[in-house]
Amino acid sequence: MSTESVYTLRPGSSPLLISMPHVGSEIPADQQPRYQARALQSEDTDWHLERLYGEIAAELGASLIVPRYSRYLIDLNRPPEDTPMYPGASNTELCPTRFFSGEPLYLEGQAPDAAEKLRRREAYWRPYHQALQGELDRLKAQHGYALLFDAHSIKSELPWLFEGKLWDLNLGTADGRSCDAAITQSLAEVLAAQSGYSQVVNGRFKGGHITRHYGRPALGQHAVQLEMCWSCYMQEDGSFAYDEARAARVQPLLKCLLQTLLAWRPAA
């Protein structure tokens, strides 16, 4: 296992790397005075995903990379130039300035300026992405190709970001550009075959920067994103509590998705 100050990387034996760019919840002590007190709880974290996927990843021999710090410090799933991921919709930035509910994250006058944004990009964003690409390169060298599964979760109702209740499971492949067409089709078939969870492919969440940037089928890199509602495995009441019963129900489906991804092979 490789542990750096900003991420932990656990190399696996299969061609699969699972990235969890929003599971970090820490805000450095020197930055905390900038934030609203509420922000120090990091409420918009992708809670408990390492716990939810951990045993499955180990069983399947998947590599796992997880960050230490909160998306409130730096959003690892945004492009370094900070262009919007979803034009025309509410977007969070490379250095977010709002909660998912729309209110300001920072105290008046304390939002990061251009110099601070650059510092955070180099100190936190770049090491994570260098490690991510480095692991994909290792997998390609060993297996001839690499599979990237970008795991996310979110509260099921967030009016500032989307209308109504989000689908339980939101598979994104950048409208089919981030992976081989057979991967999108086979994963979509797994989702369509079950009735326990609502699902959509390339809906509101088509994949963020990680899926779009690293999903390069022509280079032997295939990426997908799964955005999952918290309600599938945890409480949404503000306690952020892991729900063992809910998690146990969804884990077989998550394992099936990952097994299906691993079953894919490049054309000869």
PDB file of C-alpha atoms in Angstrom:
ATOM      1  CA  MET A   1       0.000   0.000   0.000  1.00  0.00           C
ATOM      2  CA  SER A   2       1.247   3.468  -0.901  1.00  0.00           C
ATOM      3  CA  THR A   3       0.242   6.250   1.490  1.00  0.00           C
ATOM      4  CA  GLU A   4       0.979   9.870   0.670  1.00  0.00           C
ATOM      5  CA  SER A   5      -0.084  12.912   2.660  1.00  0.00           C
ATOM      6  CA  VAL A   6      -3.065  13.580   0.400  1.00  0.00           C
ATOM      7  CA  TYR A   7      -4.191  10.084  -0.692  1.00  0.00           C
ATOM      8  CA  THR A   8      -3.905   6.361  -0.060  1.00  0.00           C
ATOM      9  CA  LEU A   9      -3.352   3.933  -2.931  1.00  0.00           C
ATOM     10  CA  ARG A  10      -3.832   0.199  -2.512  1.00  0.00           C
ATOM     11  CA  PRO A  11      -2.565  -1.578  -5.664  1.00  0.00           C
ATOM     12  CA  GLY A  12      -4.508  -4.621  -6.800  1.00  0.00           C
ATOM     13  CA  SER A  13      -3.925  -7.603  -9.057  1.00  0.00           C
ATOM     14  CA  SER A  14      -6.746  -7.153 -11.596  1.00  0.00           C
ATOM     15  CA  PRO A  15      -7.033  -4.533 -14.399  1.00  0.00           C
ATOM     16  CA  LEU A  16      -9.532  -2.532 -12.284  1.00  0.00           C
ATOM     17  CA  LEU A  17      -8.883   0.695 -10.369  1.00  0.00           C
ATOM     18  CA  ILE A  18     -11.642   2.138  -8.170  1.00  0.00           C
ATOM     19  CA  SER A  19     -11.353   5.860  -7.520  1.00  0.00           C
ATOM     20  CA  MET A  20     -13.339   7.598  -4.763  1.00  0.00           C
ATOM     21  CA  PRO A  21     -12.434  11.274  -5.201  1.00  0.00           C
ATOM     22  CA  HIS A  22     -14.990  12.677  -2.758  1.00  0.00           C
ATOM     23  CA  VAL A  23     -14.665  10.402   0.291  1.00  0.00           C
ATOM     24  CA  GLY A  24     -12.151  12.676   2.028  1.00  0.00           C
ATOM     25  CA  SER A  25     -13.633  14.755   4.854  1.00  0.00           C
ATOM     26  CA  GLU A  26     -10.674  16.566   6.421  1.00  0.00           C
ATOM     27  CA  ILE A  27     -10.063  20.319   6.126  1.00  0.00           C
ATOM     28  CA  PRO A  28      -6.511  21.416   7.048  1.00  0.00           C
ATOM     29  CA  ALA A  29      -6.297  23.326  10.317  1.00  0.00           C
ATOM     30  CA  ASP A  30      -4.751  26.386   8.677  1.00  0.00           C
ATOM     31  CA  GLN A  31      -7.729  26.664   6.301  1.00  0.00           C
ATOM     32  CA  GLN A  32     -10.544  26.059   8.784  1.00  0.00           C
ATOM     33  CA  PRO A  33     -10.863  29.727   9.908  1.00  0.00           C
ATOM     34  CA  ARG A  34     -11.950  30.658   6.363  1.00  0.00           C
ATOM     35  CA  TYR A  35     -15.080  28.497   6.449  1.00  0.00           C
ATOM     36  CA  GLN A  36     -18.560  28.751   7.856  1.00  0.00           C
ATOM     37  CA  ALA A  37     -18.729  26.625  11.013  1.00  0.00           C
ATOM     38  CA  ARG A  38     -21.189  24.317   9.270  1.00  0.00           C
ATOM     39  CA  ALA A  39     -18.602  23.506   6.588  1.00  0.00           C
ATOM     40  CA  LEU A  40     -16.281  21.813   9.068  1.00  0.00           C
ATOM     41  CA  GLN A  41     -18.706  18.866   9.140  1.00  0.00           C
ATOM     42  CA  SER A  42     -18.039  18.311   5.403  1.00  0.00           C
ATOM     43  CA  GLU A  43     -21.686  17.381   4.880  1.00  0.00           C
ATOM     44  CA  ASP A  44     -21.389  16.899   1.109  1.00  0.00           C
ATOM     45  CA  THR A  45     -18.827  14.098   1.439  1.00  0.00           C
ATOM     46  CA  ASP A  46     -19.417  10.819  -0.427  1.00  0.00           C
ATOM     47  CA  TRP A  47     -19.781   9.110   2.941  1.00  0.00           C
ATOM     48  CA  HIS A  48     -18.668   5.536   3.705  1.00  0.00           C
ATOM     49  CA  LEU A  49     -17.872   4.459   0.151  1.00  0.00           C
ATOM     50  CA  GLU A  50     -14.579   2.882   1.179  1.00  0.00           C
ATOM     51  CA  ARG A  51     -16.505   0.759   3.668  1.00  0.00           C
ATOM     52  CA  LEU A  52     -19.249  -0.042   1.156  1.00  0.00           C
ATOM     53  CA  TYR A  53     -16.900  -1.145  -1.629  1.00  0.00           C
ATOM     54  CA  GLY A  54     -13.856  -2.216   0.382  1.00  0.00           C
ATOM     55  CA  GLU A  55     -14.435  -5.955   0.754  1.00  0.00           C
ATOM     56  CA  ILE A  56     -15.739  -6.239  -2.797  1.00  0.00           C
ATOM     57  CA  ALA A  57     -12.673  -4.455  -4.168  1.00  0.00           C
ATOM     58  CA  ALA A  58     -10.337  -6.708  -2.211  1.00  0.00           C
ATOM     59  CA  GLU A  59     -12.158  -9.861  -3.335  1.00  0.00           C
ATOM     60  CA  LEU A  60     -11.962  -8.798  -6.989  1.00  0.00           C
ATOM     61  CA  GLY A  61      -8.315  -7.742  -6.794  1.00  0.00           C
ATOM     62  CA  ALA A  62      -9.137  -4.125  -7.617  1.00  0.00           C
ATOM     63  CA  SER A  63      -6.790  -1.253  -6.900  1.00  0.00           C
ATOM     64  CA  LEU A  64      -8.242   1.486  -4.708  1.00  0.00           C
ATOM     65  CA  ILE A  65      -7.310   5.166  -4.450  1.00  0.00           C
ATOM     66  CA  VAL A  66      -8.896   7.438  -1.844  1.00  0.00           C
ATOM     67  CA  PRO A  67      -8.130  11.039  -0.852  1.00  0.00           C
ATOM     68  CA  ARG A  68      -7.662  12.454   2.632  1.00  0.00           C
ATOM     69  CA  TYR A  69      -9.118  15.921   2.215  1.00  0.00           C
ATOM     70  CA  SER A  70     -12.643  17.233   1.710  1.00  0.00           C
ATOM     71  CA  ARG A  71     -14.047  18.359  -1.613  1.00  0.00           C
ATOM     72  CA  TYR A  72     -14.596  21.684   0.197  1.00  0.00           C
ATOM     73  CA  LEU A  73     -10.835  22.192  -0.015  1.00  0.00           C
ATOM     74  CA  ILE A  74     -10.387  20.972  -3.593  1.00  0.00           C
ATOM     75  CA  ASP A  75     -12.658  19.008  -5.894  1.00  0.00           C
ATOM     76  CA  LEU A  76     -10.593  16.218  -7.417  1.00  0.00           C
ATOM     77  CA  ASN A  77     -13.309  15.530  -9.988  1.00  0.00           C
ATOM     78  CA  ARG A  78     -13.083  18.939 -11.648  1.00  0.00           C
ATOM     79  CA  PRO A  79     -10.703  19.948 -14.448  1.00  0.00           C
ATOM     80  CA  PRO A  80      -7.600  21.922 -13.437  1.00  0.00           C
ATOM     81  CA  GLU A  81      -8.671  24.895 -15.545  1.00  0.00           C
ATOM     82  CA  ASP A  82     -11.982  24.951 -13.590  1.00  0.00           C
ATOM     83  CA  THR A  83     -14.348  24.883 -16.570  1.00  0.00           C
ATOM     84  CA  PRO A  84     -17.975  23.863 -15.786  1.00  0.00           C
ATOM     85  CA  MET A  85     -18.729  20.150 -16.016  1.00  0.00           C
ATOM     86  CA  TYR A  86     -22.409  20.647 -16.816  1.00  0.00           C
ATOM     87  CA  PRO A  87     -23.018  23.913 -18.730  1.00  0.00           C
ATOM     88  CA  GLY A  88     -26.423  25.405 -18.024  1.00  0.00           C
ATOM     89  CA  ALA A  89     -26.798  23.645 -14.668  1.00  0.00           C
ATOM     90  CA  SER A  90     -25.601  24.498 -11.162  1.00  0.00           C
ATOM     91  CA  ASN A  91     -21.943  23.466 -10.877  1.00  0.00           C
ATOM     92  CA  THR A  92     -19.419  23.313  -8.069  1.00  0.00           C
ATOM     93  CA  GLU A  93     -15.934  24.633  -8.789  1.00  0.00           C
ATOM     94  CA  LEU A  94     -12.407  23.274  -8.492  1.00  0.00           C
ATOM     95  CA  CYS A  95     -12.342  25.059  -5.134  1.00  0.00           C
ATOM     96  CA  PRO A  96     -16.051  25.011  -4.271  1.00  0.00           C
ATOM     97  CA  THR A  97     -17.627  28.115  -2.760  1.00  0.00           C
ATOM     98  CA  ARG A  98     -21.115  26.748  -1.979  1.00  0.00           C
ATOM     99  CA  PHE A  99     -22.728  23.868  -0.172  1.00  0.00           C
ATOM    100  CA  PHE A 100     -24.848  21.559  -2.322  1.00  0.00           C
ATOM    101  CA  SER A 101     -27.803  23.429  -0.836  1.00  0.00           C
ATOM    102  CA  GLY A 102     -26.527  26.657  -2.414  1.00  0.00           C
ATOM    103  CA  GLU A 103     -25.370  28.635   0.634  1.00  0.00           C
ATOM    104  CA  PRO A 104     -21.816  30.080   0.841  1.00  0.00           C
ATOM    105  CA  LEU A 105     -19.108  27.792   2.250  1.00  0.00           C
ATOM    106  CA  TYR A 106     -16.819  30.634   3.279  1.00  0.00           C
ATOM    107  CA  LEU A 107     -17.049  33.554   5.641  1.00  0.00           C
ATOM    108  CA  GLU A 108     -17.369  36.939   3.982  1.00  0.00           C
ATOM    109  CA  GLY A 109     -14.188  37.804   2.085  1.00  0.00           C
ATOM    110  CA  GLN A 110     -12.502  34.446   2.863  1.00  0.00           C
ATOM    111  CA  ALA A 111     -13.079  32.532  -0.385  1.00  0.00           C
ATOM    112  CA  PRO A 112      -9.774  31.481  -1.974  1.00  0.00           C
ATOM    113  CA  ASP A 113      -8.204  33.923  -4.420  1.00  0.00           C
ATOM    114  CA  ALA A 114      -6.355  32.916  -7.596  1.00  0.00           C
ATOM    115  CA  ALA A 115      -3.065  32.314  -5.777  1.00  0.00           C
ATOM    116  CA  GLU A 116      -4.706  30.095  -3.148  1.00  0.00           C
ATOM    117  CA  LYS A 117      -6.563  28.124  -5.809  1.00  0.00           C
ATOM    118  CA  LEU A 118      -3.270  27.494  -7.605  1.00  0.00           C
ATOM    119  CA  ARG A 119      -1.604  26.421  -4.354  1.00  0.00           C
ATOM    120  CA  ARG A 120      -4.386  23.935  -3.619  1.00  0.00           C
ATOM    121  CA  ARG A 121      -4.296  22.579  -7.151  1.00  0.00           C
ATOM    122  CA  GLU A 122      -0.582  21.868  -6.923  1.00  0.00           C
ATOM    123  CA  ALA A 123      -0.585  20.607  -3.311  1.00  0.00           C
ATOM    124  CA  TYR A 124      -3.708  18.420  -3.361  1.00  0.00           C
ATOM    125  CA  TRP A 125      -5.189  17.965  -6.839  1.00  0.00           C
ATOM    126  CA  ARG A 126      -2.042  17.194  -8.809  1.00  0.00           C
ATOM    127  CA  PRO A 127      -0.597  14.449  -6.547  1.00  0.00           C
ATOM    128  CA  TYR A 128      -3.890  12.546  -6.602  1.00  0.00           C
ATOM    129  CA  HIS A 129      -4.104  12.679 -10.379  1.00  0.00           C
ATOM    130  CA  GLN A 130      -0.466  11.770 -10.866  1.00  0.00           C
ATOM    131  CA  ALA A 131      -1.014   8.706  -8.679  1.00  0.00           C
ATOM    132  CA  LEU A 132      -4.228   7.824 -10.514  1.00  0.00           C
ATOM    133  CA  GLN A 133      -2.584   7.949 -13.935  1.00  0.00           C
ATOM    134  CA  GLY A 134       0.461   6.150 -12.585  1.00  0.00           C
ATOM    135  CA  GLU A 135      -1.698   3.269 -11.384  1.00  0.00           C
ATOM    136  CA  LEU A 136      -3.553   3.118 -14.701  1.00  0.00           C
ATOM    137  CA  ASP A 137      -0.181   2.959 -16.462  1.00  0.00           C
ATOM    138  CA  ARG A 138       0.883   0.086 -14.179  1.00  0.00           C
ATOM    139  CA  LEU A 139      -2.320  -1.808 -14.911  1.00  0.00           C
ATOM    140  CA  LYS A 140      -1.935  -1.296 -18.658  1.00  0.00           C
ATOM    141  CA  ALA A 141       1.650  -2.515 -18.528  1.00  0.00           C
ATOM    142  CA  GLN A 142       0.567  -5.637 -16.635  1.00  0.00           C
ATOM    143  CA  HIS A 143      -2.733  -6.445 -18.377  1.00  0.00           C
ATOM    144  CA  GLY A 144      -2.635  -4.567 -21.690  1.00  0.00           C
ATOM    145  CA  TYR A 145      -5.553  -2.316 -20.683  1.00  0.00           C
ATOM    146  CA  ALA A 146      -6.985  -0.613 -17.595  1.00  0.00           C
ATOM    147  CA  LEU A 147     -10.517  -0.222 -16.234  1.00  0.00           C
ATOM    148  CA  LEU A 148     -11.433   2.759 -14.050  1.00  0.00           C
ATOM    149  CA  PHE A 149     -14.560   2.807 -11.892  1.00  0.00           C
ATOM    150  CA  ASP A 150     -15.198   6.232 -10.375  1.00  0.00           C
ATOM    151  CA  ALA A 151     -17.413   5.745  -7.314  1.00  0.00           C
ATOM    152  CA  HIS A 152     -19.621   8.544  -5.989  1.00  0.00           C
ATOM    153  CA  SER A 153     -22.644   9.091  -3.775  1.00  0.00           C
ATOM    154  CA  ILE A 154     -24.966  11.996  -3.062  1.00  0.00           C
ATOM    155  CA  LYS A 155     -28.076  12.992  -1.163  1.00  0.00           C
ATOM    156  CA  SER A 156     -31.119  11.965  -3.184  1.00  0.00           C
ATOM    157  CA  GLU A 157     -32.788  15.403  -3.122  1.00  0.00           C
ATOM    158  CA  LEU A 158     -30.760  18.575  -3.713  1.00  0.00           C
ATOM    159  CA  PRO A 159     -32.875  21.261  -5.435  1.00  0.00           C
ATOM    160  CA  TRP A 160     -29.862  23.506  -6.091  1.00  0.00           C
ATOM    161  CA  LEU A 161     -28.304  20.769  -8.238  1.00  0.00           C
ATOM    162  CA  PHE A 162     -31.264  18.905  -9.754  1.00  0.00           C
ATOM    163  CA  GLU A 163     -35.050  18.789  -9.731  1.00  0.00           C
ATOM    164  CA  GLY A 164     -36.994  16.205  -7.734  1.00  0.00           C
ATOM    165  CA  LYS A 165     -35.462  12.967  -6.495  1.00  0.00           C
ATOM    166  CA  LEU A 166     -32.374  11.649  -8.226  1.00  0.00           C
ATOM    167  CA  TRP A 167     -32.339   8.153  -9.682  1.00  0.00           C
ATOM    168  CA  ASP A 168     -30.888   5.692  -7.162  1.00  0.00           C
ATOM    169  CA  LEU A 169     -28.107   4.577  -9.503  1.00  0.00           C
ATOM    170  CA  ASN A 170     -26.700   6.911 -12.152  1.00  0.00           C
ATOM    171  CA  LEU A 171     -24.205   5.322 -14.547  1.00  0.00           C
ATOM    172  CA  GLY A 172     -22.120   7.746 -16.583  1.00  0.00           C
ATOM    173  CA  THR A 173     -19.855   7.041 -19.536  1.00  0.00           C
ATOM    174  CA  ALA A 174     -19.685  10.561 -21.004  1.00  0.00           C
ATOM    175  CA  ASP A 175     -22.432   9.602 -23.464  1.00  0.00           C
ATOM    176  CA  GLY A 176     -20.443   6.518 -24.426  1.00  0.00           C
ATOM    177  CA  ARG A 177     -17.119   8.244 -25.099  1.00  0.00           C
ATOM    178  CA  SER A 178     -15.220   7.149 -21.987  1.00  0.00           C
ATOM    179  CA  CYS A 179     -15.261   3.392 -22.597  1.00  0.00           C
ATOM    180  CA  ASP A 180     -15.858   0.687 -25.170  1.00  0.00           C
ATOM    181  CA  ALA A 181     -19.497   0.577 -26.274  1.00  0.00           C
ATOM    182  CA  ALA A 182     -19.810  -3.012 -25.053  1.00  0.00           C
ATOM    183  CA  ILE A 183     -18.966  -1.873 -21.512  1.00  0.00           C
ATOM    184  CA  THR A 184     -21.756   0.702 -21.464  1.00  0.00           C
ATOM    185  CA  GLN A 185     -24.175  -1.862 -22.874  1.00  0.00           C
ATOM    186  CA  SER A 186     -23.286  -4.650 -20.465  1.00  0.00           C
ATOM    187  CA  LEU A 187     -23.433  -2.420 -17.375  1.00  0.00           C
ATOM    188  CA  ALA A 188     -26.730  -0.912 -18.540  1.00  0.00           C
ATOM    189  CA  GLU A 189     -28.120  -4.437 -18.913  1.00  0.00           C
ATOM    190  CA  VAL A 190     -27.138  -5.275 -15.319  1.00  0.00           C
ATOM    191  CA  LEU A 191     -28.964  -2.192 -14.068  1.00  0.00           C
ATOM    192  CA  ALA A 192     -32.023  -2.837 -16.239  1.00  0.00           C
ATOM    193  CA  ALA A 193     -32.275  -6.457 -15.080  1.00  0.00           C
ATOM    194  CA  GLN A 194     -32.926  -5.525 -11.451  1.00  0.00           C
ATOM    195  CA  SER A 195     -35.998  -3.835  -9.979  1.00  0.00           C
ATOM    196  CA  GLY A 196     -34.839  -2.877  -6.504  1.00  0.00           C
ATOM    197  CA  TYR A 197     -33.387   0.487  -7.498  1.00  0.00           C
ATOM    198  CA  SER A 198     -34.284   3.169 -10.009  1.00  0.00           C
ATOM    199  CA  GLN A 199     -31.512   3.675 -12.550  1.00  0.00           C
ATOM    200  CA  VAL A 200     -30.444   5.711 -15.543  1.00  0.00           C
ATOM    201  CA  VAL A 201     -27.494   5.718 -17.937  1.00  0.00           C
ATOM    202  CA  ASN A 202     -25.940   9.047 -18.939  1.00  0.00           C
ATOM    203  CA  GLY A 203     -28.669  11.104 -17.295  1.00  0.00           C
ATOM    204  CA  ARG A 204     -28.031  14.110 -15.028  1.00  0.00           C
ATOM    205  CA  PHE A 205     -24.593  12.760 -14.096  1.00  0.00           C
ATOM    206  CA  LYS A 206     -22.691  11.576 -17.162  1.00  0.00           C
ATOM    207  CA  GLY A 207     -19.290  11.438 -15.485  1.00  0.00           C
ATOM    208  CA  GLY A 208     -17.078  14.203 -14.162  1.00  0.00           C
ATOM    209  CA  HIS A 209     -13.523  15.147 -15.026  1.00  0.00           C
ATOM    210  CA  ILE A 210     -12.021  11.818 -13.970  1.00  0.00           C
ATOM    211  CA  THR A 211     -14.321   9.774 -16.182  1.00  0.00           C
ATOM    212  CA  ARG A 212     -14.008  12.140 -19.123  1.00  0.00           C
ATOM    213  CA  HIS A 213     -10.257  12.719 -18.885  1.00  0.00           C
ATOM    214  CA  TYR A 214      -9.052   9.196 -18.121  1.00  0.00           C
ATOM    215  CA  GLY A 215     -11.626   7.386 -20.207  1.00  0.00           C
ATOM    216  CA  ARG A 216      -9.575   7.024 -23.377  1.00  0.00           C
ATOM    217  CA  PRO A 217     -10.570   3.801 -25.121  1.00  0.00           C
ATOM    218  CA  ALA A 218      -8.097   4.354 -27.947  1.00  0.00           C
ATOM    219  CA  LEU A 219      -5.287   4.283 -25.368  1.00  0.00           C
ATOM    220  CA  GLY A 220      -6.567   1.212 -23.569  1.00  0.00           C
ATOM    221  CA  GLN A 221      -8.141   3.157 -20.683  1.00  0.00           C
ATOM    222  CA  HIS A 222     -11.872   2.630 -20.089  1.00  0.00           C
ATOM    223  CA  ALA A 223     -13.702   4.653 -17.436  1.00  0.00           C
ATOM    224  CA  VAL A 224     -17.199   4.683 -15.963  1.00  0.00           C
ATOM    225  CA  GLN A 225     -18.785   6.634 -13.118  1.00  0.00           C
ATOM    226  CA  LEU A 226     -21.485   5.478 -10.730  1.00  0.00           C
ATOM    227  CA  GLU A 227     -23.305   8.199  -8.796  1.00  0.00           C
ATOM    228  CA  MET A 228     -25.426   6.522  -6.123  1.00  0.00           C
ATOM    229  CA  CYS A 229     -28.007   8.022  -3.775  1.00  0.00           C
ATOM    230  CA  TRP A 230     -27.092   7.930  -0.097  1.00  0.00           C
ATOM    231  CA  SER A 231     -30.470   6.326   0.553  1.00  0.00           C
ATOM    232  CA  CYS A 232     -29.168   3.106  -1.017  1.00  0.00           C
ATOM    233  CA  TYR A 233     -26.815   2.445   1.898  1.00  0.00           C
ATOM    234  CA  MET A 234     -26.976   5.147   4.608  1.00  0.00           C
ATOM    235  CA  GLN A 235     -29.258   7.544   6.429  1.00  0.00           C
ATOM    236  CA  GLU A 236     -30.104  10.913   4.851  1.00  0.00           C
ATOM    237  CA  ASP A 237     -31.338  12.489   8.098  1.00  0.00           C
ATOM    238  CA  GLY A 238     -28.181  14.501   8.800  1.00  0.00           C
ATOM    239  CA  SER A 239     -26.566  11.849  10.957  1.00  0.00           C
ATOM    240  CA  PHE A 240     -24.607  10.486   7.959  1.00  0.00           C
ATOM    241  CA  ALA A 241     -24.945   7.047   9.561  1.00  0.00           C
ATOM    242  CA  TYR A 242     -24.041   3.901   7.652  1.00  0.00           C
ATOM    243  CA  ASP A 243     -27.020   1.533   7.381  1.00  0.00           C
ATOM    244  CA  GLU A 244     -25.859  -2.088   7.482  1.00  0.00           C
ATOM    245  CA  ALA A 245     -29.164  -3.486   6.182  1.00  0.00           C
ATOM    246  CA  ARG A 246     -29.375  -1.095   3.237  1.00  0.00           C
ATOM    247  CA  ALA A 247     -25.713  -1.625   2.403  1.00  0.00           C
ATOM    248  CA  ALA A 248     -26.129  -5.392   2.434  1.00  0.00           C
ATOM    249  CA  ARG A 249     -28.964  -5.102  -0.075  1.00  0.00           C
ATOM    250  CA  VAL A 250     -27.080  -2.966  -2.585  1.00  0.00           C
ATOM    251  CA  GLN A 251     -23.642  -4.591  -2.315  1.00  0.00           C
ATOM    252  CA  PRO A 252     -24.493  -7.660  -4.452  1.00  0.00           C
ATOM    253  CA  LEU A 253     -25.551  -5.332  -7.268  1.00  0.00           C
ATOM    254  CA  LEU A 254     -22.374  -3.266  -6.937  1.00  0.00           C
ATOM    255  CA  LYS A 255     -20.342  -6.466  -7.023  1.00  0.00           C
ATOM    256  CA  CYS A 256     -22.201  -7.604 -10.133  1.00  0.00           C
ATOM    257  CA  LEU A 257     -21.442  -4.298 -11.864  1.00  0.00           C
ATOM    258  CA  LEU A 258     -17.747  -4.587 -11.046  1.00  0.00           C
ATOM    259  CA  GLN A 259     -17.630  -8.258 -12.087  1.00  0.00           C
ATOM    260  CA  THR A 260     -19.323  -7.357 -15.368  1.00  0.00           C
ATOM    261  CA  LEU A 261     -16.777  -4.600 -15.945  1.00  0.00           C
ATOM    262  CA  LEU A 262     -13.939  -7.018 -15.249  1.00  0.00           C
ATOM    263  CA  ALA A 263     -15.443  -9.645 -17.565  1.00  0.00           C
ATOM    264  CA  TRP A 264     -14.983  -7.309 -20.554  1.00  0.00           C
ATOM    265  CA  ARG A 265     -12.014  -7.958 -22.786  1.00  0.00           C
ATOM    266  CA  PRO A 266     -10.556  -5.857 -25.615  1.00  0.00           C
ATOM    267  CA  ALA A 267     -11.179  -7.077 -29.135  1.00  0.00           C
ATOM    268  CA  ALA A 268      -8.377  -9.259 -30.414  1.00  0.00           C
TER     269      ALA A 268
END
